[in-house]
Short mmCIF file of C-alpha atoms in Angstrom, two decimals:
data_model
loop_
_atom_site.label_atom_id
_atom_site.label_comp_id
_atom_site.label_asym_id
_atom_site.label_seq_id
_atom_site.Cartn_x
_atom_site.Cartn_y
_atom_site.Cartn_z
CA MET W 19 79.70 91.38 216.96
CA THR W 20 78.72 90.10 213.61
CA LYS W 21 77.46 86.58 213.47
CA THR W 22 78.96 84.46 210.51
CA THR W 23 77.24 81.60 208.54
CA GLY W 24 78.65 78.58 206.71
CA ARG W 25 78.74 80.57 203.26
CA GLU W 26 81.79 82.04 202.10
CA GLN W 27 82.29 85.86 203.13
CA PRO W 28 82.88 88.21 200.11
CA HIS W 29 84.72 90.74 202.26
CA GLY W 30 88.29 90.76 202.50
CA PRO W 31 91.03 88.12 201.67
CA ARG W 32 90.99 85.02 203.83
CA SER W 33 94.27 83.93 205.35
CA PRO W 34 95.51 80.51 204.40
CA ARG W 35 95.11 77.76 206.81
CA PRO W 36 98.01 75.87 208.20
CA GLY W 37 99.26 73.28 205.90
CA SER W 38 97.30 74.59 202.90
CA VAL W 39 98.94 75.37 199.52
CA LYS W 40 98.35 78.39 197.69
CA GLN W 41 96.16 78.13 194.40
CA GLY W 42 98.85 79.44 192.06
CA SER W 43 101.37 76.80 193.41
CA ARG W 44 99.24 73.58 192.81
CA LYS W 45 100.87 70.70 190.82
CA PRO W 46 99.23 70.14 187.21
CA TRP W 47 99.41 66.33 186.99
CA PRO W 48 96.05 65.44 188.40
CA LEU W 49 94.26 67.65 185.84
CA ALA W 50 96.09 65.88 183.00
CA VAL W 51 95.28 62.48 184.49
CA ALA W 52 91.58 63.56 184.70
CA ALA W 53 91.45 64.79 181.01
CA LEU W 54 93.15 61.59 179.67
CA ILE W 55 90.60 59.45 181.57
CA LEU W 56 87.78 61.70 180.05
CA LEU W 57 89.30 61.35 176.48
CA VAL W 58 89.56 57.55 176.78
CA LEU W 59 85.92 57.19 177.72
CA ALA W 60 84.73 59.87 175.20
CA VAL W 61 86.19 58.10 171.99
CA PRO W 62 84.06 54.89 172.49
CA GLY W 63 81.06 56.81 173.13
CA ALA W 64 81.42 59.04 170.29
CA LEU W 65 81.65 55.83 168.04
CA LEU W 66 78.48 54.57 169.42
CA VAL W 67 76.51 57.94 169.16
CA ALA W 68 78.07 59.14 165.79
CA PRO W 69 75.87 56.75 163.59
CA GLY W 70 72.84 58.52 164.96
CA PHE W 71 73.84 61.87 163.38
CA LEU W 72 75.75 60.56 160.52
CA GLY W 73 73.29 57.83 159.38
CA PRO W 74 74.20 54.30 158.43
CA ASP W 75 77.30 53.38 156.37
CA ALA W 76 77.08 53.42 152.72
CA PRO W 77 76.10 49.87 151.43
CA GLY W 78 78.91 48.00 149.78
CA PRO W 79 78.62 46.66 146.24
CA THR W 80 75.84 43.95 145.86
CA PRO W 81 77.24 40.49 144.89
CA ALA W 82 75.97 39.29 141.39
CA PRO W 83 73.17 36.73 141.73
CA PRO W 84 74.05 33.11 140.70
CA ALA W 85 73.93 32.52 137.06
CA TRP W 86 70.40 30.79 137.12
CA GLN W 87 68.76 33.77 138.61
CA GLN W 88 70.06 36.32 135.97
CA ALA W 89 68.11 37.28 133.02
CA PRO W 90 69.17 35.37 129.99
CA ALA W 91 71.30 37.33 127.37
CA THR W 92 69.12 35.64 124.64
CA LEU W 93 65.67 33.94 124.59
CA PRO W 94 65.67 30.11 124.10
CA ALA W 95 64.01 28.59 121.18
CA PRO W 96 60.32 27.55 122.10
CA GLN W 97 60.19 23.94 123.23
CA VAL W 98 57.48 22.49 120.87
CA LEU W 99 57.03 19.29 118.96
CA ALA W 100 59.00 19.23 115.88
CA PRO W 101 56.83 19.72 112.51
CA LEU W 102 55.26 16.49 111.30
CA GLN W 103 57.42 14.88 108.45
CA PRO W 104 55.55 12.67 105.95
CA SER W 105 58.94 10.89 105.64
CA ALA W 106 58.63 9.68 109.19
CA GLN W 107 58.39 5.86 109.13
CA VAL W 108 54.68 4.35 109.32
CA PRO W 109 54.50 1.90 112.27
CA ALA W 110 54.20 -1.86 111.39
CA GLN W 111 50.70 -3.12 111.92
CA PRO W 112 52.07 -6.47 113.81
CA ALA W 113 54.17 -4.12 116.17
CA VAL W 114 51.21 -1.70 116.85
CA THR W 115 48.80 -4.68 117.53
CA ALA W 116 51.35 -6.10 119.84
CA GLN W 117 51.44 -2.88 121.95
CA VAL W 118 47.66 -2.24 121.98
CA ASP W 119 46.02 -5.47 122.21
CA PRO W 120 47.23 -6.79 125.48
CA VAL W 121 46.43 -3.53 127.30
CA LEU W 122 42.92 -2.85 125.97
CA LYS W 123 41.11 -5.17 128.36
CA THR W 124 37.77 -4.87 130.04
CA ASP W 125 37.32 -4.92 133.80
CA GLY W 126 34.42 -6.99 134.77
CA GLY W 127 32.60 -7.70 131.46
CA GLY W 128 31.67 -6.11 128.14
CA THR W 129 33.95 -5.70 125.06
CA PHE W 130 36.22 -3.12 123.50
CA THR W 131 36.50 -2.49 119.84
CA GLY W 132 39.14 -0.26 118.36
CA MET W 133 40.84 1.18 115.15
CA VAL W 134 44.31 2.74 114.93
CA GLN W 135 45.12 4.37 111.41
CA ASP W 136 48.02 6.36 109.99
CA ALA W 137 46.50 10.00 109.59
CA LEU W 138 48.19 10.72 106.30
CA THR W 139 47.68 7.41 104.38
CA GLY W 140 44.70 5.85 106.20
CA GLN W 141 46.64 2.68 106.50
CA VAL W 142 45.13 0.59 109.29
CA LEU W 143 47.39 -0.42 112.00
CA PHE W 144 45.23 -1.96 114.50
CA ASP W 145 41.65 -3.32 114.01
CA ARG W 146 39.50 -5.04 116.52
CA GLY W 147 35.93 -5.01 115.29
CA GLY W 148 36.48 -1.69 114.06
CA ALA W 149 33.53 -1.77 111.62
CA GLU W 150 31.11 -2.83 114.28
CA GLY W 151 28.22 -0.40 115.27
CA ARG W 152 28.70 0.71 118.83
CA VAL W 153 26.90 3.09 121.26
CA PRO W 154 29.40 5.88 121.20
CA ALA W 155 28.43 8.17 124.02
CA SER W 156 29.80 11.62 123.83
CA ASN W 157 32.30 10.75 121.13
CA LEU W 158 29.19 11.57 118.91
CA LYS W 159 30.20 15.20 119.55
CA LEU W 160 32.95 14.77 116.97
CA LEU W 161 30.41 14.27 114.11
CA THR W 162 28.36 17.24 115.48
CA ALA W 163 31.51 19.47 115.23
CA VAL W 164 32.05 18.38 111.76
CA ALA W 165 28.51 19.29 110.82
CA ALA W 166 28.69 22.74 112.57
CA LEU W 167 31.98 23.68 110.98
CA ARG W 168 30.89 22.59 107.47
CA THR W 169 27.45 24.06 107.41
CA LEU W 170 27.73 27.29 109.60
CA GLY W 171 31.49 27.89 108.99
CA PRO W 172 34.05 28.45 111.89
CA ASP W 173 33.75 32.28 111.87
CA HIS W 174 29.82 32.22 112.09
CA ARG W 175 28.34 34.00 115.02
CA PHE W 176 24.81 33.80 116.59
CA THR W 177 22.76 37.06 117.13
CA THR W 178 20.21 37.63 119.91
CA LYS W 179 18.48 40.63 119.22
CA VAL W 180 15.60 42.86 120.17
CA VAL W 181 12.89 44.03 117.77
CA GLN W 182 9.86 46.09 117.90
CA GLY W 183 6.90 44.33 119.05
CA PRO W 184 3.47 43.64 117.16
CA ALA W 185 1.75 46.29 119.25
CA ALA W 186 2.95 49.65 120.51
CA GLY W 187 4.98 49.54 123.72
CA GLN W 188 6.25 46.06 123.05
CA VAL W 189 9.63 44.71 122.53
CA VAL W 190 10.50 41.29 121.54
CA LEU W 191 13.78 39.37 122.63
CA VAL W 192 14.55 36.91 119.60
CA GLY W 193 16.55 33.88 120.13
CA GLY W 194 19.14 33.31 117.45
CA GLY W 195 20.94 30.16 118.88
CA ASP W 196 23.12 31.66 121.52
CA VAL W 197 22.74 29.54 124.48
CA LEU W 198 25.91 30.87 126.26
CA LEU W 199 24.35 34.32 127.17
CA ALA W 200 25.58 35.94 130.20
CA ALA W 201 23.20 37.81 132.45
CA GLY W 202 25.54 40.93 132.86
CA GLU W 203 27.79 42.81 130.51
CA SER W 204 29.25 41.15 127.39
CA GLN W 205 32.63 39.50 127.93
CA PRO W 206 34.36 39.56 124.43
CA GLU W 207 37.26 37.60 125.70
CA GLN W 208 35.14 34.70 126.81
CA VAL W 209 33.22 32.05 125.07
CA MET W 210 30.60 31.40 127.70
CA GLY W 211 29.07 34.89 128.32
CA HIS W 212 30.61 36.49 125.10
CA ALA W 213 27.23 38.22 124.70
CA GLY W 214 25.55 39.64 127.79
CA LEU W 215 21.93 40.70 128.37
CA ALA W 216 22.88 43.71 130.38
CA THR W 217 24.76 44.95 127.41
CA LEU W 218 21.71 44.05 125.09
CA ALA W 219 19.38 45.97 127.55
CA ALA W 220 21.57 49.04 127.47
CA LEU W 221 21.64 49.05 123.80
CA THR W 222 17.71 48.66 123.68
CA VAL W 223 17.19 51.70 125.97
CA GLU W 224 19.45 53.80 123.76
CA ALA W 225 17.49 52.75 120.72
CA LEU W 226 14.02 53.35 122.49
CA GLN W 227 15.35 56.87 123.63
CA ALA W 228 16.35 57.80 120.04
CA ALA W 229 12.85 56.59 118.95
CA GLY W 230 11.28 58.88 121.54
CA THR W 231 9.77 56.07 123.34
CA THR W 232 8.55 56.72 127.03
CA GLY W 233 6.49 55.11 129.64
CA ASP W 234 5.65 51.42 130.11
CA VAL W 235 7.44 48.80 127.84
CA LYS W 236 6.31 45.22 127.58
CA VAL W 237 8.96 42.34 126.87
CA LEU W 238 7.88 39.37 124.81
CA VAL W 239 10.20 36.39 123.83
CA ASP W 240 10.35 34.62 120.33
CA ASP W 241 11.90 31.25 120.70
CA SER W 242 10.42 29.84 117.53
CA LEU W 243 13.70 29.02 115.85
CA PHE W 244 13.65 25.62 117.34
CA THR W 245 10.67 23.35 116.66
CA GLY W 246 9.50 19.74 117.64
CA PRO W 247 9.79 18.39 121.10
CA ALA W 248 12.11 20.45 123.41
CA LEU W 249 13.16 17.31 125.16
CA ASN W 250 14.22 14.08 123.04
CA PRO W 251 12.13 11.01 124.16
CA ALA W 252 15.06 8.82 123.63
CA TRP W 253 16.67 10.59 126.68
CA GLN W 254 16.34 8.83 130.00
CA SER W 255 14.43 10.58 132.62
CA GLY W 256 17.18 10.00 135.06
CA ASP W 257 19.62 11.95 132.86
CA VAL W 258 17.15 14.80 132.64
CA GLU W 259 16.68 14.96 136.36
CA ALA W 260 20.33 14.67 137.17
CA GLY W 261 20.83 17.88 134.89
CA GLU W 262 22.83 15.88 132.08
CA ILE W 263 20.42 17.73 129.57
CA ALA W 264 17.44 20.18 129.70
CA PRO W 265 14.62 21.27 127.24
CA LEU W 266 16.19 22.84 124.12
CA TYR W 267 15.69 26.51 123.40
CA PRO W 268 17.45 28.98 120.94
CA LEU W 269 18.50 31.03 123.82
CA ALA W 270 19.61 30.41 127.10
CA LEU W 271 21.82 31.69 130.04
CA ASN W 272 25.12 29.60 130.83
CA SER W 273 24.34 26.82 128.52
CA ALA W 274 20.93 26.40 130.37
CA ARG W 275 22.50 26.43 133.79
CA PHE W 276 21.47 28.58 136.74
CA ASP W 277 25.37 29.29 137.52
CA PRO W 278 28.00 28.93 134.86
CA ALA W 279 30.38 27.69 137.63
CA VAL W 280 27.98 24.86 138.75
CA THR W 281 27.71 22.37 135.89
CA THR W 282 25.91 19.47 137.64
CA GLY W 283 22.48 19.28 139.24
CA PRO W 284 18.96 20.95 138.32
CA ARG W 285 18.58 23.22 135.27
CA PRO W 286 16.03 25.75 134.13
CA GLN W 287 13.30 23.73 132.36
CA ASP W 288 12.42 26.81 130.27
CA ALA W 289 15.63 28.33 129.40
CA ALA W 290 14.19 30.82 126.92
CA MET W 291 11.85 32.26 129.44
CA ALA W 292 14.46 32.42 132.16
CA ALA W 293 16.60 34.53 129.70
CA ALA W 294 13.68 36.82 128.78
CA GLU W 295 12.93 37.49 132.46
CA GLU W 296 16.61 38.27 133.15
CA PHE W 297 16.54 40.60 130.23
CA ALA W 298 13.34 42.35 131.46
CA GLY W 299 15.16 42.88 134.75
CA ARG W 300 18.20 44.31 133.02
CA LEU W 301 16.15 46.53 130.92
CA ARG W 302 14.03 47.89 133.98
CA ALA W 303 17.43 48.81 135.54
CA ALA W 304 18.93 50.60 132.51
CA GLY W 305 15.80 52.46 131.71
CA ALA W 306 14.98 53.63 135.27
CA GLY W 307 16.91 56.79 134.84
CA VAL W 308 15.39 57.70 131.48
CA GLY W 309 11.66 57.63 131.91
CA LEU W 310 11.20 53.96 130.86
CA THR W 311 9.26 51.57 132.97
CA VAL W 312 9.08 47.76 132.26
CA ALA W 313 5.92 45.94 132.85
CA ALA W 314 6.06 42.99 135.25
CA GLY W 315 5.90 39.50 133.56
CA VAL W 316 7.15 38.20 130.11
CA GLU W 317 5.16 36.47 127.56
CA ARG W 318 5.86 34.58 124.52
CA SER W 319 5.47 36.44 121.23
CA PRO W 320 2.21 35.36 119.29
CA GLY W 321 4.36 34.55 116.14
CA ALA W 322 7.94 34.73 114.81
CA ALA W 323 9.42 38.03 114.16
CA GLN W 324 9.12 39.16 110.67
CA ALA W 325 12.27 39.51 108.64
CA ASN W 326 11.42 43.30 108.01
CA THR W 327 10.82 44.10 111.71
CA ALA W 328 12.84 46.95 113.00
CA VAL W 329 15.79 45.71 114.95
CA LEU W 330 16.48 47.76 118.15
CA ALA W 331 19.56 46.03 119.28
CA GLY W 332 21.66 42.99 119.09
CA VAL W 333 24.73 41.22 120.65
CA GLU W 334 26.90 38.39 118.96
CA SER W 335 27.87 35.26 120.30
CA ALA W 336 31.45 33.57 120.17
CA THR W 337 32.36 32.04 117.06
CA VAL W 338 31.13 28.62 115.97
CA ALA W 339 34.79 27.42 116.15
CA GLU W 340 34.96 28.67 119.59
CA GLN W 341 31.90 27.07 120.57
CA VAL W 342 32.86 23.83 118.97
CA ASN W 343 35.89 23.78 121.10
CA LEU W 344 34.07 24.53 124.36
CA MET W 345 31.57 21.57 123.54
CA LEU W 346 34.50 19.15 122.95
CA GLN W 347 36.62 20.27 125.86
CA VAL W 348 33.78 19.86 128.64
CA SER W 349 31.47 17.56 126.79
CA ASP W 350 28.62 20.03 126.92
CA ASN W 351 25.36 18.06 125.99
CA TYR W 352 23.17 21.18 125.62
CA LEU W 353 25.60 23.20 123.54
CA ALA W 354 25.93 20.10 121.25
CA GLU W 355 22.18 19.73 120.66
CA THR W 356 22.04 23.37 119.87
CA LEU W 357 24.75 23.37 117.35
CA GLY W 358 23.12 20.44 115.81
CA ARG W 359 19.88 22.36 115.41
CA MET W 360 21.49 25.32 114.28
CA ALA W 361 23.26 23.26 111.52
CA GLY W 362 20.04 21.89 110.53
CA ALA W 363 18.37 25.29 110.19
CA ALA W 364 21.35 26.42 108.26
CA THR W 365 20.78 24.02 105.63
CA GLY W 366 16.99 24.36 105.31
CA ARG W 367 16.05 21.71 107.73
CA PRO W 368 13.88 22.21 110.67
CA GLY W 369 15.52 23.50 113.83
CA SER W 370 14.71 20.12 115.70
CA ASN W 371 16.08 16.77 116.69
CA ASP W 372 15.18 15.41 113.44
CA GLY W 373 16.85 18.25 111.50
CA ALA W 374 20.06 17.88 113.73
CA THR W 375 20.43 14.26 113.15
CA ALA W 376 19.67 14.39 109.41
CA VAL W 377 22.33 17.14 108.98
CA VAL W 378 24.97 15.51 110.87
CA LYS W 379 24.52 12.26 109.02
CA ALA W 380 24.50 14.06 105.69
CA GLU W 381 27.59 16.18 106.51
CA LEU W 382 29.33 13.02 107.49
CA ALA W 383 28.84 11.43 104.23
CA ALA W 384 29.68 14.82 102.31
CA ALA W 385 33.05 14.80 104.17
CA GLY W 386 33.87 11.35 102.63
CA ILE W 387 33.15 9.17 105.41
CA PRO W 388 30.74 6.39 104.78
CA SER W 389 27.69 6.85 106.88
CA ASP W 390 24.99 4.28 105.70
CA ALA W 391 25.58 2.14 108.75
CA VAL W 392 25.24 5.13 111.18
CA THR W 393 22.19 5.42 113.35
CA LEU W 394 21.71 8.75 115.15
CA VAL W 395 18.98 9.45 117.65
CA ASP W 396 20.42 12.65 119.20
CA VAL W 397 23.66 14.61 118.35
CA CYS W 398 25.18 14.72 121.88
CA GLY W 399 25.56 11.13 122.45
CA LEU W 400 23.29 10.91 125.65
CA ALA W 401 20.87 8.44 123.90
CA MET W 402 21.84 4.72 123.97
CA GLY W 403 20.19 4.33 120.49
CA ASN W 404 23.04 5.80 118.70
CA GLN W 405 25.34 3.38 116.57
CA VAL W 406 28.80 4.47 115.18
CA SER W 407 31.73 2.40 114.54
CA ALA W 408 35.35 2.93 115.71
CA ARG W 409 36.51 3.15 112.08
CA GLN W 410 34.07 5.86 111.33
CA PHE W 411 35.25 7.80 114.34
CA ALA W 412 38.92 7.29 113.23
CA GLU W 413 37.96 8.52 109.82
CA VAL W 414 36.48 11.62 111.36
CA VAL W 415 39.47 12.37 113.33
CA ARG W 416 41.55 11.86 110.11
CA ALA W 417 39.31 14.49 108.27
CA ILE W 418 39.78 17.06 111.12
CA THR W 419 43.60 16.50 111.28
CA THR W 420 44.74 15.89 107.72
CA GLY W 421 41.57 16.11 105.62
CA ALA W 422 41.10 18.41 102.64
CA ASP W 423 38.36 20.57 104.25
CA THR W 424 40.63 22.82 106.30
CA ARG W 425 37.48 24.24 108.02
CA LEU W 426 37.45 21.18 110.19
CA ARG W 427 41.00 22.23 111.49
CA ALA W 428 39.20 24.74 113.77
CA ALA W 429 38.22 21.70 115.94
CA LEU W 430 41.71 20.72 116.89
CA ASP W 431 42.02 23.05 119.84
CA GLY W 432 38.78 21.29 121.36
CA PHE W 433 40.34 17.95 121.88
CA PRO W 434 41.20 17.54 125.57
CA VAL W 435 44.92 16.74 126.29
CA GLY W 436 45.99 13.92 128.48
CA GLY W 437 46.60 15.04 132.02
CA LEU W 438 46.18 18.80 131.15
CA SER W 439 42.77 19.89 129.94
CA GLY W 440 39.15 19.19 129.81
CA THR W 441 37.81 15.79 130.48
CA LEU W 442 41.14 14.29 130.32
CA GLY W 443 42.66 16.69 132.88
CA THR W 444 42.67 14.35 135.69
CA ARG W 445 43.73 11.15 133.78
CA TYR W 446 47.18 9.87 132.71
CA GLY W 447 48.63 10.33 136.03
CA ASP W 448 49.76 6.84 137.06
CA ALA W 449 52.85 4.77 135.99
CA THR W 450 50.89 2.78 133.38
CA THR W 451 49.42 5.77 131.54
CA SER W 452 51.85 8.79 132.27
CA GLY W 453 53.46 8.17 128.94
CA GLY W 454 50.39 9.62 127.12
CA ALA W 455 50.38 12.75 129.45
CA GLY W 456 50.57 16.04 127.25
CA LEU W 457 50.64 13.76 124.24
CA VAL W 458 47.22 12.16 123.89
CA ARG W 459 44.49 14.43 122.42
CA ALA W 460 41.10 12.80 122.34
CA LYS W 461 37.36 13.14 122.97
CA THR W 462 36.02 11.21 125.89
CA GLY W 463 32.59 9.33 126.03
CA THR W 464 30.96 8.12 129.36
CA LEU W 465 27.60 6.50 130.04
CA ASN W 466 26.69 3.99 132.58
CA THR W 467 28.00 0.91 130.55
CA VAL W 468 29.76 2.74 127.73
CA LEU W 469 33.23 4.21 127.55
CA ALA W 470 34.98 5.64 124.45
CA LEU W 471 38.15 7.50 123.50
CA SER W 472 38.67 8.86 120.12
CA GLY W 473 41.59 11.20 119.01
CA TYR W 474 45.14 11.54 117.67
CA VAL W 475 48.83 11.33 118.94
CA VAL W 476 52.33 11.71 117.51
CA ASP W 477 54.26 8.60 117.91
CA ALA W 478 58.02 8.39 119.01
CA ASP W 479 58.91 8.38 115.43
CA GLY W 480 56.98 11.57 114.69
CA ARG W 481 54.27 9.92 112.86
CA LEU W 482 50.64 11.21 113.28
CA LEU W 483 48.18 8.40 114.33
CA VAL W 484 44.50 8.59 114.73
CA PHE W 485 42.45 6.15 116.87
CA SER W 486 39.13 5.25 118.28
CA PHE W 487 38.36 2.85 121.21
CA ILE W 488 34.83 1.98 122.21
CA GLY W 489 33.70 -0.20 125.23
CA ASN W 490 30.07 -1.35 125.51
CA GLY W 491 28.37 -3.65 127.89
CA LEU W 492 30.90 -2.65 130.61
CA ALA W 493 30.61 -3.15 134.31
CA PRO W 494 29.40 0.32 135.72
CA GLY W 495 32.04 2.23 137.62
CA ALA W 496 34.80 -0.39 136.98
CA ALA W 497 37.90 1.72 137.19
CA GLY W 498 39.96 -0.55 135.07
CA ASN W 499 37.97 0.37 132.01
CA LYS W 500 39.12 3.94 131.72
CA GLU W 501 42.64 2.94 132.50
CA ALA W 502 42.57 0.32 129.72
CA LEU W 503 41.59 3.18 127.19
CA ASP W 504 44.33 5.48 128.44
CA ARG W 505 46.85 2.63 128.45
CA ALA W 506 46.13 1.93 124.88
CA ALA W 507 46.38 5.46 123.72
CA ALA W 508 49.62 5.91 125.76
CA ALA W 509 51.05 2.79 124.13
CA LEU W 510 50.74 4.69 120.73
CA ALA W 511 52.31 7.90 121.95
CA GLY W 512 55.55 5.74 122.89
CA CYS W 513 55.35 3.57 119.97
CA GLY W 514 58.41 3.14 117.74
CA CYS W 515 56.69 0.17 116.34
CA ARG W 516 58.55 -1.23 113.52
#
């Protein structure tokens, strides 16, 4: 007997069990129902899965941005002040005095003098002791600017050069008046650092190679262009120690600062030697790959370089106009004293403090500004012995803005702008002075008991006015004194004084 299992047997047809239905006779409706159910379920699933195969829908059209975000069809006209019109009405003197006099008050002692003039005619519109000699502080730099532009010219540049030394294997770094040298490469787009010692060193190596020079090279420095005391005895020792000024030399890095970004604190006491040592290091690096070595240590040249000495290389400073503007913007004492000495040397005077004060006073007179009563003991304004009147400063600003000598126009960019630039960048921010923000352009002056502000402004009627306000004997640190100066200048800006 064959044993069977639970599996179907392939041999022979099986008889239907009682009650069963033959396959060929089943009813089709259960299959149709199942198919319909599957179809109903499949359609939503397909809709969910399809994007994975077909990708996202094509984006619809992007709506146009609002009008204020769209590029303009035409460029608007520049928003600038209208050209000055000589026909604009000159303010009335009583009305100007009524605006300025009440706000020009000292805070805690001392006195203010002042002068306001119409720039085109010179008509006096306000006068409070305007002819009185005063300690002007850094307003004195306006006089130095006039002397530098008249004697040197706005486009003049100072050259720092390297020449053959007095003995074989020596090169001499010769200072030519550029105290804004950079340690690295020249930066033609900058005023500070326009000429760089790394560039000068590379050019020197090229010249030495061309001459067949090899072996050891000794660097000397020639700073003989400036004479007399390097430090003015009229400067207070506290100002020197605080870094307001340093000994003067005809070449320096960063206006005799260790770091161009740090404009306070100690300074090199021998800027020429500091620059020469930096140059020697750059020359050593540039010559290392071509067989040149540089001896340790730098010495001063035993004498001035002769005019016919072979020049190996040179780099040029920013223009005098650019340096004047930097001097006025940031009130750089070292740069002012240098420009004064260079102006003196350009007119055959010694490159000393005496030469600088003499040329500034002489050029003031040559510009048509009476200078008999002017007393100068320096040309940066740091000394307390200087004496200049508010009227003389107003006349200097007139000469710069509207005078016959157009070389002086180069100084206009140097005037700090109220609330925007330079030493006026943080002023004109309160309710009593904000009317002068962006309109007042003036040189500041600050010493312990001295404040000054001299510049120009276009009044509400379009008339150009020049002014000078000087405070002496002021309470040190009294905040109201600067505010008084700023309020007076702002009053002129808003003046439709008839």
